[in-house]
Amino acid sequence: MGRSIDARRAPQIAAMLLGTTILAGVPTVAFAQKAAAAPKAATAPATPTAAPAAPVEVAETIQTIQVVGAERLEPQTVLSYIQLRVGQPYTKANADAALKDLYATELFADAQISNENGAVTITVKENPVVNRIILEGNKRIKDDKILPEIKVAPRQIFTRSKIRADVARIIELYKRQGRYAATVEPKMVMLDQNRVDIVFEITEGDKSKVRQINILGNEQFSDGELRAQMVTKQARFSRIFSSNTTYDPDRMAFDQQKMRQFYLTQGYADFRVVSAVAELTPDKKDFIITYVVEEGKRYKFGDVKVESQLRDFDGDKLARNLTIHKGDWYNAKAVEDTIDGLNDTAGAFGYAFADVRPQYDRDKDNLTMGLTFVIQEAPRVYVERIDINGNTLTQDKVVRREFRIAEGDAFNSLQVKRSTNRIKSLGYFQEKFEVEQKPGSADDRIILEANVEEKPTGQLQLSAGFSSLERFIFQASIQQRNFRGRGQTVGLSGSYSSYSKSVEANFVEPYLFDKNVSLGVDIYRRDYNSFNYINSDRNTNYSQSTTGFQVRAGVPLTEYLTAIARYTLNYDDVSVDKSQYYSVNSQGEYTCDPIRASRYLCEAIGKRLSSIVGGSLIYDTLDNRVRPSRGVTAGINLDVAGLGGDVKYARIRANAAKYWPLGKGFIFSLSGEGGAISGWGGDDIRLTDRFYLGEPQIRGFGIRGVGPRVIRRYYSVATDGTTDQTGKNDDAVGGKYYYMSRAELEIPLGSGAREMGLRPSIFVDAGAVWGGKTPDLITDCKPTTGCFVGSRDSNGNQLYTDANGATTTNAVDPTTGAANTAVGSTSYFTETYYGNSWHPRVAVGFGVNWNSPFGPFRIDISKVLLKEPGDDTKTFTFNVGTQF
């Protein structure tokens, strides 16, 4: 691609336009013959003359045949292509036939036959040999895609027909990309020794878009309604990223089927597409598509019956439970769904090969469509065996244990579908996996085949990004979800950000000792920096380090209900910045200063051991746990701390969510969650064990922006007693109870946006957190009184100045016994407790998920409708990360 031709050979380039120049025409045949002059006829003025007789060709006998001009071919080989032989008569017809035979071989650029008294000379000029193939101008389709389509190859004989075919194939490649304006001009460069370089000069052109889609004959539905059913879309600025605006004949045929399906679902059983024409504009940049349709009359369902030849089914009972009824508008999709439903019902009773055939009774006078579903007789089927094929790494038992049906069981289509979904959920095999059903050794036997294709299950991930929650983020993890082909999960992960750090190792055995019991172990270290806001600046107010492990075991109670038991042991260390919040008290102890840090924060400091026993009950029917579109999930979790350790509390949480596909890509979901925590044995709930709400749980509010909080406002006091607020601290203190709920509608976009991974949604979030002990507020530092805040050294000791102005940590001058002057200032502030209310906080908004080239990106814009005093609101939030 893009190679240039030697300038010395440029004058030798001859245009090989099809039908002209080198590739055009056949040279005229030269014949050397003796022609006998016809005698002149005598004329008589009074007598009419007869027409002269046609000259008679005198055939000469071929004495010799000589081949001239052959270089690569032997003369005998050239003669083998024609029918002329020594001893035969030589005629124009024989010579023409010989020339046609020579040109038919496509080995010769020119050929002439001459005859001189029986000595026949065949003069030929052989076609050149192809030296190399050169492509120029191709940018959208690379050489490695075009060259395999070209049949002319180096060291082959050059022929015009091959060049024509290659040009057509190259143009066809560009048509598949929608580039109908593409042109290919073949040229050749003459070389010595009768060799040539073939050059295909390609002008790719732009993709041909669909400028307009016209529909004629539609009376019941508008053009817009019908265009909405089509995959092909009109080129508009809003669809700049869509690939469906290019012309594609296959897609056009599919659109005709889509239109027919639409009309058949609306009752128009006689609908047909009369014609479909795609016209290319003169500039070859756009297509105009025109459909001519005939809608026909609209039908309703007539009598709907079920005739069953299976002894276990009563046709009348089945008919009463059908979703289609007499008088409803005819709907072909409803008919297909009914057939599928009847097949599933028969399959659930063991009739794997049940055949349901609809019989139509069309009444054109009354415009009704009667239907009789005939369930053909079939034997009840049993599973002969289950075959697992294609699993090169995964052990057979890992796949086999996901089957909900066993060898020897009666066939059940519902169980087979459930087995298929469970095997898909493993995530070890191809996305479009299906359990295949094949006839067994007898009519009442069936073989189930799981033909799997292994895919990589190990994952090494590095990600970096920025979020409004944790600022800079870096994460690394390595995980194997099918360790040694046993279905086990082994992982190691770590993360780092401005406010959190963690490292974690985990192991999960889904079938302990080949029993239906799962076992999981996590070992972790997590460091978290809590923060408040001083004015608008974020400031770390305490740090929490947690080191611990969790062991859990799960047992499925039913197909969709699972019970989980767990034990957690945590060692927590809560601390504050001593240089900022510590001082030496009157007893000489270096401790947290409530005036600097607040009493509730000083109470949280310390080290403690938490021994927690918990259990969960989970119900899950989601079709996809990553991006669900239908189903329900619900769970209840109970944790009790106090069986050993320093902490005693009981905590319960419950959550539920339901998803509905609304059609055309819309997905609506409702979710709710709530919880409560209470101390026991005289223990109160510490600051770090309480519930907090805000971003990201409830959009529209800041991080921990909802619920109980203490706001400390600082003031300056003038000499005349007037006060002015100079700043504030905002500390969330959490609560003992919480609830939150969410309603969200995911909105589909065009195919171009889907290809980019864009998924917008609108939402309503609501929730509240409240309860717990009211913090002990500091009330004696009001602007009317103030509190003296002394200056401290690096060890937290109060600083003083002696009589000489020197700084010391001695309150009394050891020489004179005089009291030194404390260094510091008077602080004026008030503390107020806000947000301890169960009243809901509500926010509405819209957001977009984007699987960008830089990683997952989420942006939300929210408007708070209900809030309480002290709540921290936030309109705009985003989160982005990258994977490489």
XYZ file of C-alpha atoms in Angstrom, residues 472-820:
349
model
C -6.627 9.566 42.906
C -7.129 5.788 42.832
C -4.782 2.935 41.954
C -5.852 -0.702 42.038
C -4.151 -3.974 41.174
C -5.533 -7.491 41.324
C -4.811 -10.979 40.099
C -7.495 -13.633 40.146
C -8.082 -17.141 38.822
C -11.774 -18.095 38.824
C -11.215 -21.694 37.754
C -8.105 -22.682 39.657
C -6.672 -25.974 38.344
C -9.965 -26.616 36.543
C -11.741 -27.326 39.841
C -14.012 -24.278 39.833
C -12.168 -22.701 42.757
C -11.464 -18.978 42.985
C -8.104 -17.640 44.181
C -7.356 -13.938 44.254
C -5.045 -11.238 45.550
C -5.853 -7.534 45.318
C -4.633 -4.199 46.548
C -5.739 -0.579 46.277
C -4.380 2.833 47.116
C -6.008 6.243 47.175
C -5.743 9.499 49.060
C -8.121 8.260 51.755
C -7.944 4.464 51.727
C -5.491 1.619 51.304
C -6.151 -2.097 51.330
C -4.694 -5.488 50.520
C -6.783 -8.661 50.438
C -6.364 -12.357 49.651
C -9.331 -14.670 49.115
C -10.174 -18.272 48.324
C -13.555 -19.802 47.454
C -14.392 -23.498 47.101
C -17.938 -23.747 45.659
C -18.315 -27.488 46.375
C -16.508 -28.497 49.522
C -15.549 -32.210 49.387
C -17.790 -32.439 46.298
C -20.785 -31.571 48.450
C -23.195 -28.766 47.710
C -21.580 -26.559 50.342
C -19.459 -23.512 49.507
C -16.537 -22.282 51.598
C -14.841 -18.900 51.385
C -11.916 -17.340 53.252
C -10.818 -13.681 53.159
C -7.739 -12.194 54.831
C -7.344 -8.437 54.671
C -5.796 -5.222 55.907
C -7.735 -1.996 55.326
C -6.682 1.527 56.223
C -9.315 4.233 56.018
C -9.002 7.942 56.661
C -12.257 9.571 57.689
C -12.541 13.247 56.946
C -14.554 16.329 57.628
C -14.798 19.660 55.894
C -13.137 22.750 57.294
C -14.966 25.395 55.328
C -14.791 23.832 51.822
C -11.502 21.983 52.366
C -11.431 18.283 53.112
C -9.503 17.401 56.270
C -8.705 14.001 57.813
C -10.199 13.854 61.304
C -9.432 10.230 62.250
C -7.759 7.112 60.808
C -9.021 3.560 61.135
C -6.857 0.493 60.464
C -8.556 -2.901 60.303
C -6.732 -6.206 60.151
C -8.759 -9.385 60.083
C -10.207 -12.385 58.341
C -13.591 -13.870 57.496
C -14.633 -17.487 57.015
C -18.019 -18.229 55.453
C -19.978 -21.252 54.308
C -23.053 -21.367 52.092
C -25.713 -24.023 51.583
C -28.446 -23.802 48.901
C -31.838 -24.470 50.456
C -33.665 -24.421 47.111
C -32.716 -23.614 43.546
C -32.962 -19.878 44.243
C -32.569 -19.626 48.028
C -29.169 -19.818 49.762
C -28.191 -19.678 53.436
C -24.750 -18.345 54.411
C -23.016 -18.473 57.802
C -19.846 -16.493 58.553
C -17.372 -15.633 61.264
C -15.325 -12.419 61.241
C -12.462 -11.360 63.482
C -11.263 -7.756 63.206
C -8.599 -5.829 65.038
C -9.340 -2.093 64.761
C -7.083 0.821 65.624
C -8.696 4.267 65.555
C -6.358 7.226 65.932
C -6.086 10.944 65.231
C -3.214 13.225 64.343
C -1.572 13.798 67.728
C 0.204 16.946 66.645
C -3.158 18.450 65.737
C -5.537 17.057 68.363
C -3.440 15.971 71.390
C -2.202 17.983 74.358
C -0.973 17.427 77.929
C -3.821 17.816 80.391
C -3.705 19.136 83.929
C -2.718 15.703 85.236
C 0.275 15.672 82.903
C -1.266 13.087 80.567
C -0.693 13.357 76.833
C -4.227 12.809 75.552
C -6.876 13.887 73.046
C -8.004 17.477 73.599
C -11.832 17.782 73.280
C -11.575 21.482 72.454
C -9.330 20.698 69.519
C -10.983 17.431 68.332
C -14.494 17.343 69.906
C -15.515 14.954 72.679
C -17.256 12.398 70.386
C -14.059 12.011 68.366
C -11.894 11.610 71.444
C -14.289 8.888 72.658
C -13.757 6.879 69.441
C -9.980 6.658 69.782
C -8.535 3.319 70.821
C -7.773 -0.268 69.867
C -10.325 -3.023 70.033
C -10.990 -6.592 68.912
C -14.299 -7.480 67.233
C -15.485 -11.083 67.125
C -18.552 -11.271 64.864
C -20.828 -14.196 64.036
C -23.289 -13.666 61.207
C -25.665 -15.261 58.777
C -27.483 -14.364 55.556
C -30.470 -15.640 53.653
C -30.345 -14.733 49.942
C -32.977 -15.172 47.247
C -31.796 -14.551 43.672
C -33.527 -15.067 40.315
C -31.603 -12.440 38.314
C -30.809 -13.294 34.705
C -27.413 -11.592 34.943
C -25.640 -10.608 38.122
C -23.428 -8.027 36.402
C -26.075 -6.199 34.358
C -29.499 -7.625 35.201
C -32.552 -6.952 33.074
C -35.156 -9.132 34.805
C -35.581 -11.005 38.050
C -35.585 -10.459 41.802
C -32.880 -10.481 44.433
C -33.450 -10.153 48.166
C -31.441 -10.805 51.271
C -31.430 -10.479 55.039
C -28.200 -10.305 57.041
C -27.714 -10.659 60.813
C -24.390 -10.080 62.596
C -23.726 -10.358 66.323
C -20.469 -9.086 67.848
C -19.496 -10.019 71.384
C -18.621 -13.712 71.393
C -15.206 -12.697 72.634
C -13.469 -9.458 71.804
C -14.118 -5.947 73.088
C -17.228 -4.974 71.115
C -20.830 -6.035 71.682
C -23.595 -5.252 69.229
C -26.283 -6.840 67.075
C -26.774 -5.601 63.515
C -29.471 -6.524 61.016
C -29.754 -5.441 57.392
C -32.203 -6.315 54.620
C -32.250 -5.489 50.926
C -34.339 -6.270 47.861
C -34.376 -5.308 44.181
C -36.532 -6.137 41.180
C -35.864 -5.571 37.470
C -38.379 -5.363 34.624
C -37.604 -5.272 30.889
C -40.105 -2.805 29.442
C -39.301 -3.550 25.823
C -37.169 -1.772 23.216
C -34.203 -1.798 25.591
C -35.838 0.030 28.533
C -35.085 -1.544 31.932
C -36.866 -0.371 35.083
C -35.689 -1.306 38.563
C -36.794 -0.764 42.143
C -34.526 -1.401 45.102
C -34.674 -0.879 48.832
C -32.422 -1.429 51.798
C -32.554 -0.855 55.535
C -30.785 -1.759 58.740
C -30.463 -1.308 62.491
C -27.690 -1.784 65.035
C -27.883 -1.937 68.811
C -25.378 -2.514 71.566
C -25.886 -5.131 74.243
C -24.321 -5.951 77.567
C -24.127 -2.253 78.419
C -22.027 -1.497 75.353
C -22.816 1.529 73.209
C -22.335 1.783 69.440
C -19.003 3.337 68.585
C -18.509 5.962 65.930
C -16.870 3.525 63.497
C -19.671 0.912 63.718
C -22.576 3.229 62.905
C -24.410 3.582 59.584
C -23.576 6.421 57.192
C -25.347 7.585 54.032
C -24.486 9.910 51.174
C -22.480 9.600 47.989
C -22.529 7.061 46.365
C -25.530 5.429 48.096
C -27.799 8.473 47.670
C -26.924 10.663 44.739
C -27.436 14.391 45.203
C -25.662 14.434 48.588
C -22.013 14.603 49.536
C -19.954 11.823 51.065
C -21.653 10.986 54.403
C -23.793 14.012 53.621
C -27.038 12.619 55.097
C -27.879 12.114 58.744
C -26.582 13.055 62.190
C -23.648 15.439 62.218
C -21.979 18.008 64.460
C -21.193 21.386 62.938
C -18.707 23.561 64.819
C -18.853 27.226 63.822
C -15.912 29.506 64.614
C -16.312 33.217 65.372
C -14.200 36.287 65.807
C -15.160 38.777 68.534
C -14.466 42.463 68.089
C -13.625 44.795 70.942
C -17.156 46.133 70.870
C -18.552 42.611 71.347
C -19.816 42.043 67.812
C -19.184 38.606 66.336
C -18.489 37.352 62.855
C -18.378 33.712 61.700
C -14.940 32.823 60.333
C -15.297 29.129 59.452
C -16.799 25.791 60.378
C -16.103 22.069 60.794
C -18.660 19.557 59.506
C -18.361 16.074 61.071
C -20.766 13.208 60.262
C -21.332 11.006 63.325
C -23.664 8.367 61.825
C -26.754 6.685 63.220
C -28.173 3.397 64.484
C -30.931 3.053 61.876
C -31.102 3.682 58.154
C -33.139 3.030 55.056
C -32.738 3.914 51.403
C -34.586 3.198 48.168
C -34.073 3.796 44.495
C -36.169 3.793 41.323
C -34.217 3.858 38.074
C -35.062 3.663 34.393
C -32.287 2.724 31.980
C -32.819 4.381 28.607
C -31.638 2.692 25.395
C -29.758 4.637 22.763
C -29.010 3.924 19.120
C -26.705 1.130 18.057
C -23.810 3.563 17.695
C -24.129 4.662 21.316
C -24.514 1.030 22.427
C -21.318 0.155 20.592
C -19.600 2.933 22.565
C -20.950 1.485 25.832
C -23.201 4.458 26.717
C -26.092 3.635 29.085
C -28.023 6.675 30.362
C -30.646 6.498 33.100
C -32.971 8.653 35.160
C -33.430 7.972 38.853
C -35.079 8.878 42.135
C -33.082 8.202 45.328
C -34.450 8.452 48.860
C -33.191 7.548 52.300
C -32.349 8.578 55.845
C -30.092 7.628 58.747
C -30.830 8.526 62.352
C -30.756 7.402 65.975
C -27.941 6.843 68.379
C -26.514 8.660 71.333
C -26.582 12.438 71.168
C -22.949 13.567 71.299
C -21.673 15.498 74.309
C -21.271 18.941 72.825
C -18.897 21.641 74.082
C -20.994 24.587 75.249
C -18.554 26.747 77.221
C -16.652 28.237 74.259
C -19.409 30.543 73.053
C -18.558 33.990 71.770
C -19.639 35.411 75.122
C -17.028 33.397 77.019
C -14.535 31.702 74.738
C -12.016 28.949 75.448
C -8.317 29.429 75.743
C -6.441 27.224 73.285
C -2.821 27.010 74.224
C 0.080 26.593 71.857
C 1.836 23.218 72.155
C 5.243 21.858 71.326
C 5.777 18.696 69.257
C 5.170 16.579 72.371
C 1.869 18.277 73.148
C 3.200 20.334 76.103
C 1.756 23.786 76.764
C 4.144 26.579 75.893
C 4.808 29.576 78.208
C 6.856 32.748 78.156
C 8.931 33.732 81.176
C 9.744 37.206 82.451
C 12.556 37.500 79.896
C 10.263 36.632 76.969
C 11.809 33.194 76.447
C 9.570 30.254 75.479
C 9.432 27.380 77.928
C 7.223 24.429 78.886
C 7.390 25.324 82.620
C 4.282 26.864 84.047
C 6.349 28.382 86.924
C 9.789 29.989 86.720
C 12.007 27.552 88.652
C 14.299 30.379 89.806
C 11.872 33.039 90.989
C 8.785 30.889 91.506
C 6.783 33.381 89.479
C 4.060 32.073 87.162
C 4.913 32.153 83.492
